Every structure is written in C-alpha cells, then in structure tokens.
Tab-separated table of C-alpha atoms and ligand atoms in Angstrom:
chain	number	residue	atom	x	y	z
N	16	MET	CA	106.697	-73.583	-87.073
N	17	LYS	CA	109.292	-76.398	-86.912
N	18	HIS	CA	108.143	-79.816	-85.776
N	19	GLN	CA	110.210	-81.541	-83.142
N	20	ILE	CA	109.875	-85.035	-84.628
N	21	LYS	CA	113.035	-86.230	-86.389
N	22	VAL	CA	113.267	-89.020	-88.921
N	23	GLU	CA	116.314	-91.276	-88.839
N	24	LEU	CA	116.818	-92.758	-92.259
N	25	PRO	CA	120.395	-94.000	-92.749
N	26	TYR	CA	119.724	-94.652	-96.460
N	27	PHE	CA	119.054	-90.936	-96.958
N	28	ASP	CA	122.161	-89.939	-94.954
N	29	HIS	CA	124.129	-92.192	-97.282
N	30	LEU	CA	122.469	-90.850	-100.433
N	31	LEU	CA	122.861	-87.196	-99.450
N	32	ASP	CA	126.556	-87.829	-98.820
N	33	ALA	CA	127.149	-89.835	-101.987
N	34	LEU	CA	125.297	-87.328	-104.193
N	35	GLN	CA	127.831	-84.653	-103.168
N	36	GLU	CA	130.375	-86.366	-105.453
N	37	PRO	CA	129.934	-86.446	-109.222
N	38	ASN	CA	128.315	-89.823	-109.959
N	39	ASP	CA	126.151	-90.037	-113.077
N	40	ASP	CA	124.700	-93.454	-112.357
N	41	LEU	CA	123.684	-92.585	-108.797
N	42	GLU	CA	122.282	-89.235	-109.912
N	43	LYS	CA	120.130	-90.957	-112.556
N	44	SER	CA	119.044	-93.717	-110.168
N	45	PHE	CA	118.228	-91.820	-106.971
N	46	GLY	CA	118.930	-88.116	-107.606
N	47	ARG	CA	115.313	-87.355	-108.518
N	48	HIS	CA	113.151	-90.176	-107.151
N	49	VAL	CA	113.984	-92.338	-104.152
N	50	HIS	CA	111.627	-95.240	-104.682
N	51	TRP	CA	111.205	-98.564	-106.478
N	52	GLY	CA	110.801	-98.717	-110.257
N	53	TYR	CA	107.686	-99.621	-112.259
N	54	TRP	CA	108.209	-101.626	-115.467
N	55	GLU	CA	105.135	-102.150	-117.662
N	56	HIS	CA	106.978	-105.206	-119.071
N	57	PRO	CA	109.322	-106.393	-116.302
N	58	ASN	CA	110.866	-109.046	-118.558
N	59	LEU	CA	112.152	-106.244	-120.825
N	60	ALA	CA	114.022	-104.437	-118.018
N	61	THR	CA	117.600	-103.792	-119.128
N	62	LEU	CA	118.715	-102.674	-115.650
N	63	SER	CA	120.855	-99.800	-116.909
N	64	PRO	CA	120.771	-96.537	-114.883
N	65	ASP	CA	118.651	-94.971	-117.669
N	66	ASP	CA	116.250	-97.902	-117.580
N	67	PHE	CA	115.915	-97.605	-113.796
N	68	ALA	CA	115.449	-93.816	-113.978
N	69	GLU	CA	112.609	-94.326	-116.475
N	70	ALA	CA	111.038	-97.003	-114.257
N	71	ALA	CA	111.265	-94.742	-111.182
N	72	GLU	CA	109.562	-91.939	-113.132
N	73	ASN	CA	106.893	-94.437	-114.232
N	74	LEU	CA	106.111	-95.307	-110.616
N	75	SER	CA	105.359	-91.632	-109.902
N	76	ILE	CA	103.245	-91.530	-113.065
N	77	GLU	CA	101.221	-94.544	-111.885
N	78	VAL	CA	100.490	-92.917	-108.496
N	79	CYS	CA	99.570	-89.582	-110.150
N	80	HIS	CA	97.348	-91.439	-112.619
N	81	ALA	CA	95.512	-93.118	-109.716
N	82	ALA	CA	94.897	-89.643	-108.240
N	83	GLU	CA	93.340	-88.506	-111.581
N	84	ILE	CA	95.563	-85.435	-111.735
N	85	ASN	CA	94.943	-82.834	-114.403
N	86	ASP	CA	95.653	-79.102	-114.856
N	87	ASN	CA	94.532	-76.432	-112.390
N	88	LYS	CA	94.914	-78.527	-109.230
N	89	LYS	CA	96.407	-77.821	-105.843
N	90	ILE	CA	98.535	-80.815	-104.899
N	91	LEU	CA	100.419	-81.758	-101.741
N	92	ASP	CA	103.184	-84.359	-102.058
N	93	VAL	CA	103.792	-85.656	-98.526
N	94	GLY	CA	107.235	-87.171	-97.873
N	95	CYS	CA	108.364	-85.611	-101.155
N	96	GLY	CA	112.019	-86.725	-100.971
N	97	PHE	CA	114.089	-84.814	-103.552
N	98	GLY	CA	110.926	-83.563	-105.271
N	99	GLY	CA	110.912	-86.039	-108.181
N	100	THR	CA	107.127	-86.461	-108.332
N	101	ILE	CA	106.662	-82.675	-108.136
N	102	ALA	CA	109.214	-82.306	-110.954
N	103	TYR	CA	107.262	-84.802	-113.083
N	104	LEU	CA	103.969	-82.946	-112.472
N	105	ASN	CA	105.625	-79.587	-113.160
N	106	GLU	CA	106.990	-80.858	-116.483
N	107	ASN	CA	103.723	-82.420	-117.636
N	108	PHE	CA	100.814	-80.290	-116.390
N	109	ASN	CA	99.847	-76.624	-116.264
N	110	LYS	CA	98.509	-74.190	-113.693
N	111	LEU	CA	99.299	-76.475	-110.778
N	112	GLU	CA	99.974	-75.319	-107.244
N	113	LEU	CA	102.499	-77.863	-106.024
N	114	LEU	CA	103.626	-78.240	-102.453
N	115	GLY	CA	106.256	-80.724	-101.284
N	116	LEU	CA	106.389	-81.573	-97.582
N	117	ASN	CA	109.176	-83.415	-95.815
N	118	LEU	CA	110.585	-83.761	-92.317
N	119	ASP	CA	114.141	-83.571	-93.585
N	120	ASP	CA	115.438	-80.077	-94.429
N	121	ARG	CA	118.463	-81.485	-96.233
N	122	GLN	CA	116.258	-83.256	-98.784
N	123	LEU	CA	114.162	-80.116	-99.189
N	124	ARG	CA	117.256	-78.017	-99.919
N	125	ARG	CA	118.158	-80.376	-102.745
N	126	ALA	CA	114.554	-80.287	-104.030
N	127	VAL	CA	114.531	-76.465	-104.063
N	128	ASP	CA	117.834	-76.519	-105.936
N	129	LYS	CA	116.755	-79.085	-108.552
N	130	VAL	CA	113.079	-78.377	-109.221
N	131	ARG	CA	112.325	-75.057	-110.876
N	132	PRO	CA	108.694	-74.163	-111.684
N	133	THR	CA	107.675	-73.685	-115.308
N	134	ALA	CA	105.989	-70.347	-115.953
N	135	ALA	CA	102.506	-71.763	-115.480
N	136	ASN	CA	103.017	-73.687	-112.223
N	137	LYS	CA	103.774	-72.676	-108.653
N	138	ILE	CA	106.071	-74.807	-106.484
N	139	GLN	CA	106.836	-74.611	-102.785
N	140	PHE	CA	108.737	-76.955	-100.503
N	141	GLN	CA	108.036	-76.919	-96.794
N	142	GLN	CA	109.340	-78.709	-93.736
N	143	GLY	CA	106.716	-80.591	-91.738
N	144	ASN	CA	105.347	-83.847	-90.428
N	145	ALA	CA	102.844	-85.973	-92.363
N	146	CYS	CA	100.956	-86.613	-89.123
N	147	ALA	CA	100.566	-82.925	-88.221
N	148	LEU	CA	99.990	-81.278	-91.607
N	149	PRO	CA	100.656	-77.535	-91.289
N	150	PHE	CA	97.720	-76.549	-93.529
N	151	PRO	CA	94.131	-75.382	-93.009
N	152	ASP	CA	91.118	-77.656	-93.613
N	153	ASN	CA	89.930	-78.224	-97.208
N	154	SER	CA	93.141	-76.886	-98.830
N	155	PHE	CA	94.092	-79.438	-101.514
N	156	ASP	CA	92.543	-81.258	-104.469
N	157	VAL	CA	95.075	-84.081	-104.245
N	158	LEU	CA	97.421	-85.567	-101.667
N	159	LEU	CA	100.225	-87.885	-102.769
N	160	ALA	CA	102.386	-90.105	-100.576
N	161	VAL	CA	104.785	-92.024	-102.796
N	162	GLU	CA	106.489	-94.911	-100.991
N	163	CYS	CA	106.746	-93.159	-97.635
N	164	ILE	CA	103.707	-93.943	-95.480
N	165	PHE	CA	105.535	-96.857	-93.782
N	166	HIS	CA	107.903	-94.284	-92.218
N	167	PHE	CA	105.118	-92.109	-90.782
N	168	PRO	CA	104.576	-92.279	-87.001
N	169	ASP	CA	100.935	-93.412	-87.391
N	170	ARG	CA	98.891	-94.333	-90.510
N	171	GLU	CA	95.556	-93.538	-88.886
N	172	ILE	CA	96.611	-90.041	-87.807
N	173	PHE	CA	97.983	-89.413	-91.306
N	174	PHE	CA	94.643	-90.503	-92.832
N	175	GLN	CA	92.753	-88.178	-90.439
N	176	GLU	CA	95.045	-85.330	-91.406
N	177	ALA	CA	94.723	-86.138	-95.115
N	178	LEU	CA	90.924	-86.107	-94.841
N	179	ARG	CA	91.048	-82.778	-93.021
N	180	VAL	CA	93.240	-80.924	-95.545
N	181	LEU	CA	91.620	-82.393	-98.681
N	182	LYS	CA	88.715	-80.586	-100.311
N	183	PRO	CA	85.480	-82.591	-100.558
N	184	GLY	CA	85.852	-85.033	-103.468
N	185	GLY	CA	89.673	-84.801	-103.256
N	186	HIS	CA	91.956	-87.785	-103.738
N	187	LEU	CA	94.664	-89.336	-101.574
N	188	ALA	CA	96.904	-91.606	-103.688
N	189	LEU	CA	99.813	-93.568	-102.285
N	190	SER	CA	102.076	-96.541	-102.848
N	191	ASP	CA	102.978	-98.958	-100.077
N	192	PHE	CA	104.409	-102.365	-99.210
N	193	VAL	CA	101.396	-104.379	-98.042
N	194	PRO	CA	101.584	-107.808	-96.363
N	195	THR	CA	99.201	-110.660	-97.179
N	196	THR	CA	96.991	-111.756	-94.283
N	197	ALA	CA	99.174	-114.856	-93.819
N	198	PHE	CA	102.359	-112.780	-93.603
N	199	LEU	CA	100.900	-110.045	-91.390
N	200	PRO	CA	101.705	-111.687	-87.992
N	201	ILE	CA	105.370	-112.095	-89.040
N	202	THR	CA	105.667	-108.368	-89.832
N	203	LYS	CA	104.572	-107.665	-86.243
N	204	LEU	CA	107.475	-109.622	-84.740
N	205	LYS	CA	110.073	-107.393	-83.110
N	206	LEU	CA	113.363	-107.994	-84.874
N	207	PRO	CA	116.643	-107.760	-82.999
N	208	SER	CA	118.935	-104.844	-83.786
N	209	PRO	CA	120.216	-104.018	-86.412
N	210	PHE	CA	117.197	-105.307	-88.390
N	211	GLY	CA	114.583	-103.494	-86.271
N	212	ARG	CA	115.945	-100.064	-87.190
N	213	GLY	CA	118.578	-100.631	-89.822
N	214	PHE	CA	119.576	-99.072	-93.140
N	215	TYR	CA	115.983	-98.237	-94.119
N	216	GLY	CA	115.144	-96.785	-90.691
N	217	GLN	CA	111.850	-97.309	-88.911
N	218	CYS	CA	109.454	-99.056	-91.315
N	219	ASN	CA	105.945	-100.206	-90.461
N	220	VAL	CA	104.710	-102.651	-93.127
N	221	GLN	CA	101.847	-103.900	-91.003
N	222	CYS	CA	98.843	-102.650	-92.919
N	223	SER	CA	97.208	-105.362	-95.048
N	224	SER	CA	94.623	-104.698	-97.789
N	225	GLU	CA	91.961	-105.438	-95.199
N	226	GLY	CA	93.734	-102.988	-92.835
N	227	TYR	CA	93.549	-100.262	-95.495
N	228	ARG	CA	89.844	-100.942	-96.050
N	229	LYS	CA	89.216	-100.635	-92.291
N	230	LEU	CA	91.358	-97.490	-92.077
N	231	ALA	CA	89.413	-95.863	-94.934
N	232	LYS	CA	86.097	-96.702	-93.294
N	233	LYS	CA	87.212	-95.530	-89.853
N	234	THR	CA	88.585	-92.195	-91.076
N	235	GLY	CA	85.770	-91.456	-93.553
N	236	PHE	CA	87.438	-92.086	-96.948
N	237	ASN	CA	85.991	-94.121	-99.805
N	238	ILE	CA	88.489	-96.513	-101.337
N	239	LYS	CA	88.643	-96.069	-105.133
N	240	ILE	CA	91.657	-98.038	-106.348
N	241	GLU	CA	93.724	-100.906	-105.035
N	242	LYS	CA	96.186	-101.971	-107.730
N	243	ASN	CA	98.741	-104.696	-107.166
N	244	ILE	CA	101.867	-103.713	-109.110
N	245	SER	CA	104.241	-106.115	-107.327
N	246	ARG	CA	105.419	-107.898	-110.500
N	247	ASN	CA	106.069	-104.543	-112.190
N	248	THR	CA	108.463	-103.526	-109.403
N	249	LEU	CA	110.501	-106.745	-109.131
N	250	PRO	CA	113.424	-105.720	-111.425
N	251	THR	CA	114.215	-103.114	-108.732
N	252	TYR	CA	115.862	-105.832	-106.631
N	253	SER	CA	118.255	-106.928	-109.390
N	254	TYR	CA	119.055	-103.278	-110.006
N	255	LEU	CA	119.743	-102.570	-106.325
N	256	ARG	CA	122.056	-105.588	-106.222
N	257	THR	CA	123.946	-104.356	-109.292
N	258	MET	CA	124.248	-100.872	-107.783
N	259	GLY	CA	125.264	-102.290	-104.397
N	260	MET	CA	128.072	-104.287	-105.994
N	261	LYS	CA	129.232	-101.366	-108.129
N	262	GLU	CA	129.029	-98.657	-105.469
N	263	GLY	CA	129.883	-100.875	-102.503
N	264	TYR	CA	127.250	-101.677	-99.876
N	265	LYS	CA	127.147	-99.023	-97.187
N	266	SER	CA	126.493	-101.622	-94.501
N	267	ILE	CA	125.792	-105.320	-94.077
N	268	SER	CA	122.297	-104.357	-92.910
N	269	ALA	CA	121.669	-102.620	-96.290
N	270	ALA	CA	122.387	-105.857	-98.171
N	271	ILE	CA	120.469	-108.099	-95.768
N	272	GLU	CA	117.382	-105.893	-95.423
N	273	THR	CA	117.102	-105.504	-99.198
N	274	LEU	CA	117.437	-109.278	-99.638
N	275	ILE	CA	114.694	-109.951	-97.051
N	276	VAL	CA	112.315	-107.543	-98.817
N	277	GLU	CA	113.216	-109.174	-102.147
N	278	VAL	CA	112.466	-112.700	-100.891
N	279	VAL	CA	109.100	-111.797	-99.334
N	280	SER	CA	108.187	-109.763	-102.428
N	281	ARG	CA	109.163	-112.477	-104.929
N	282	THR	CA	107.211	-115.091	-102.939
N	283	GLY	CA	104.145	-112.830	-102.909
N	284	LEU	CA	104.029	-112.423	-99.113
N	285	LEU	CA	104.608	-108.690	-99.391
N	286	LYS	CA	102.735	-106.890	-102.155
N	287	TYR	CA	103.494	-103.504	-103.660
N	288	LEU	CA	100.196	-101.647	-104.012
N	289	ILE	CA	98.972	-98.371	-105.394
N	290	LEU	CA	95.921	-97.191	-103.473
N	291	CYS	CA	93.611	-94.261	-104.025
N	292	PHE	CA	91.022	-92.934	-101.573
N	293	GLN	CA	88.431	-90.207	-102.045
N	294	LYS	CA	87.064	-87.757	-99.511
N	295	PRO	CA	83.250	-87.800	-99.832
N	296	MET	CA	81.640	-84.777	-101.548
T	330	SAM	C1	111.374	-93.688	-99.704
T	330	SAM	S1	111.412	-91.965	-99.473
T	330	SAM	C2	110.299	-91.471	-100.751
T	330	SAM	C3	110.562	-90.076	-101.197
T	330	SAM	C4	109.674	-89.576	-102.325
T	330	SAM	N1	108.269	-89.707	-102.003
T	330	SAM	C5	109.974	-90.321	-103.583
T	330	SAM	O1	109.137	-91.144	-103.970
T	330	SAM	O2	111.031	-90.061	-104.190
T	330	SAM	C6	110.505	-91.656	-97.974
T	330	SAM	C7	110.351	-90.171	-97.637
T	330	SAM	O3	109.462	-89.984	-96.530
T	330	SAM	C8	109.949	-88.895	-95.746
T	330	SAM	N2	109.335	-88.973	-94.409
T	330	SAM	C9	109.497	-89.935	-93.493
T	330	SAM	N3	108.743	-89.692	-92.399
T	330	SAM	C10	108.055	-88.534	-92.641
T	330	SAM	C11	107.088	-87.777	-91.912
T	330	SAM	N4	106.662	-88.156	-90.722
T	330	SAM	N5	106.610	-86.650	-92.481
T	330	SAM	C12	107.030	-86.240	-93.700
T	330	SAM	N6	107.934	-86.936	-94.443
T	330	SAM	C13	108.430	-88.067	-93.931
T	330	SAM	C14	111.453	-89.124	-95.755
T	330	SAM	O4	112.190	-88.011	-95.334
T	330	SAM	C15	111.648	-89.487	-97.230
T	330	SAM	O5	111.795	-88.344	-97.997
C-alpha cells in the first residue's frame, strides 16, 4: 500500500539530478550516504572526497555500534536514503535480513541499483512512512534511523511505531541534531520563508536531551546510550563549503542554512548525538 504523505527535500532533488552526470567527487561524498561525517580525530581531517566518504561510513558504523548489531539479525533502516548503512551492514555482517524504508521512490530505485546482497544476507527496499510502519508487531531486532528523524512528521508517533515493530529487547539507534536547553526556545521560532522550509526541507530540531528522555519514558523505551559526537562531525562544515564552492551552490538558502547550522554547532548550542533505546524484555 502506498502512503499519501510526500516529503519535500530540495537537497535530495538536487542530489538525484546531479548524480545523473558522471561526478566522482559527488559520488564518493553523497552517492552512498547522505549524512554528516564522523572523524575519530577531527584535527586530522584532510577534507578530500575520500576522507569525507570514510567519515560518512564511520558515522553509520557508530550508529550500528550503538545498536549492538551482530550476525543473524533482522534490521530495519528507516529513512534509508541511498541505502549506504544497509550496504555497510551487508559488507560486514552475515545472515542479516535487511530492510530499507523510505518515502521517496527515487532514492529507493538508486538503492536497489547500488546495493546487492552478499550470498548470506537478504536485502529489501520498501516505500513507506516512518510514522506508519508497514510491518507487523515484534518484527525486528534492530531499528536504525540515521540522521533523518528531524524530517519525520512526529517523533512521538515514530517512537510508538518503533516500539511496536521491535521485538522485546530490540534496539532503536539513531543520530540527531539536538538543541541545548538554552537554545531550545530559539529552535521553536517560526522563521520566515525561505528559511522555514528551504534547501533542507522541513526540519524539526526541537527535541533536547531532556525531550528524548521524556519521549523514551512516555513511549515505553529504556534509554541506553546518549553519546555527544558533535566535535567529531565538525569537519563536515568545511567539507560542505569546499564542495559548495567547487560544485556551485544550488541556492542561496543552501549556503545560508548550512552556515546557520555550522555556527550553532560550533558554539555548542546544537549538539550532534547518537542515541540508543531498548524495548523492555
Ligand atoms: C539526511 S537523509 C539520511 C538518509 C540516510 N539515512 C543516510 O544516512 O544516508 C534523510 C532521509 O529521510 C527520509 N525521510 C524523510 N521523511 C521520512 C518519512 N516520514 N519516512 C521515511 N523516510 C523519510 C528522506 O527521504 C531521506 O532519505
């Protein structure tokens, strides 16, 4: 069944267009993962496309590590983009049942094209909405949501759905931009167009650490991990600037929105967190 909800993400429209043309640097940077990078030693970032590709892979690895993934698991990657995290799992684990879910068919077509299962794993990509998961109760050992929850229509409904489809003891691991308590009221201000719904589309970065704790309690999850990796992601901004100058910014809003996120991230007002929650046994 198709879901009526549509996601408007100009940055993906741009990427899908640009990836049609041969472009090695873009392919390495955003052809597999579409998220920020993770550098264990940010001061050693070289900011080459290969360096960024490795950092983007490392971010997926960090989220998967938080979820305690090992062989023989059934895993749902919600908001799977081009399937980069599924590709990583497929290349590094065995006997996995991997399912990638996304609202956007175009992204899924690319994922199907790029990610081929190894003999021991099963992979499926499916269209659907994170807030109305098209799966029966108690279906998965692990749910992943890498850098996408801020696009979902409602965090609480997503958490309820995640709890429903996870098996008892299962893990939900995600990464998100999380405001400090002091910055939280500012994130709730309505910005004038084009900043309200610009290059990055509708983004809700209004869930603080305290908000996540309350959400876990309300929906019935236990919180297992809250890891602040902000400093490990900071070279992403220099890289995006380099890419923007090389490729040409798609819009003024792309440059301005990225700069705003950079400033609030560098000043510590907006944190980049990896969180892991467990469904009780
Ligand atoms: C920043 S991208 C991250 C993609 C992927 N997780 C990655 O790390 O490469 C955000 C993703 O969330 C997806 N998305 C947004 N809203 C969604 C929803 N309600 N249900 C499912 N996917 C959604 C977008 O289509 C996009 O693929």
